[in-house]
Amino acid sequence: MNRLIIALFALATVAVAAPLDGTTPVPILRQSIDGPNPDGSYSWLYETGNGIQAQEDGYLKNPGTENEGISAQGSYSYTDPEGNQIQLTYIADENGFQPQGAHLPTPPPIPEEILKALEYIRAHPEENDIDAPKQ
């Protein structure tokens, strides 16, 4: 009877530990976490067995003011399904999430006419002030 109970527990343990979708678990090769610290700073990183790497450092910016907020910078990399190495770095602060990576789309160049119009506006600020009295 004891052998049957032990065998059932062993079988249940194996069944619970097995992935449900039939995939092999990806090992974590390296992991480090620091924080959150009393000053609001933190850092973390990890690397997995399938080549994913990620890291981030952050800190509290302008503590004790109305402009207080978290500023973070980090990066991650992985191999996409086509075999390309994807690398992205970023800053996240009061100006939003600012990613940089060779795989990201870039905006088209600004047309020459628009550049000329913007330069004219910069050169003639007095014409742009709608609240200024007319002379």
Short mmCIF file of N, CA and C in Angstrom, two decimals, residues 6 10 12 17 21 26 57 61 65 68 70 73-74 80 82-83 94 104:
data_model
loop_
_atom_site.label_atom_id
_atom_site.label_comp_id
_atom_site.label_asym_id
_atom_site.label_seq_id
_atom_site.Cartn_x
_atom_site.Cartn_y
_atom_site.Cartn_z
N ILE A 6 3.38 6.05 -2.74
CA ILE A 6 4.61 6.70 -3.19
C ILE A 6 4.64 6.77 -4.71
N ALA A 10 4.75 10.18 -6.93
CA ALA A 10 5.82 10.37 -7.91
C ALA A 10 5.23 10.67 -9.29
N ALA A 12 2.24 11.93 -9.92
CA ALA A 12 1.60 13.25 -9.85
C ALA A 12 2.65 14.36 -9.95
N ALA A 17 5.03 18.74 -13.12
CA ALA A 17 6.26 19.39 -13.57
C ALA A 17 6.38 19.44 -15.09
N ASP A 21 2.10 22.31 -22.86
CA ASP A 21 2.03 22.44 -24.31
C ASP A 21 3.08 21.61 -25.05
N VAL A 26 12.80 26.76 -20.97
CA VAL A 26 14.03 27.46 -21.30
C VAL A 26 14.74 27.80 -19.99
N ASP A 57 18.27 49.62 -15.68
CA ASP A 57 18.66 50.38 -14.50
C ASP A 57 17.71 51.55 -14.38
N LYS A 61 13.96 60.34 -10.25
CA LYS A 61 14.42 61.62 -10.75
C LYS A 61 13.63 62.73 -10.08
N THR A 65 9.81 66.57 -5.51
CA THR A 65 9.25 67.72 -6.23
C THR A 65 8.02 67.28 -7.01
N GLU A 68 8.72 64.73 -9.79
CA GLU A 68 9.30 63.45 -9.42
C GLU A 68 8.83 62.35 -10.37
N ILE A 70 10.23 58.24 -12.26
CA ILE A 70 11.25 57.22 -12.49
C ILE A 70 11.89 57.45 -13.87
N GLN A 73 16.74 53.19 -18.05
CA GLN A 73 17.38 52.89 -19.33
C GLN A 73 17.74 51.42 -19.34
N GLY A 74 17.65 50.83 -20.51
CA GLY A 74 17.93 49.41 -20.58
C GLY A 74 18.09 48.93 -22.01
N ASP A 80 14.99 36.61 -33.80
CA ASP A 80 13.62 36.50 -34.29
C ASP A 80 13.43 35.17 -35.05
N GLU A 82 13.11 34.47 -38.05
CA GLU A 82 13.87 34.37 -39.30
C GLU A 82 15.36 34.24 -39.05
N GLY A 83 15.79 34.24 -37.79
CA GLY A 83 17.20 34.09 -37.47
C GLY A 83 17.97 35.39 -37.33
N GLU A 94 10.44 61.24 -18.34
CA GLU A 94 9.34 62.18 -18.51
C GLU A 94 9.04 62.47 -19.98
N LEU A 104 13.94 49.02 -36.13
CA LEU A 104 12.77 49.90 -36.01
C LEU A 104 12.58 50.72 -37.28
#
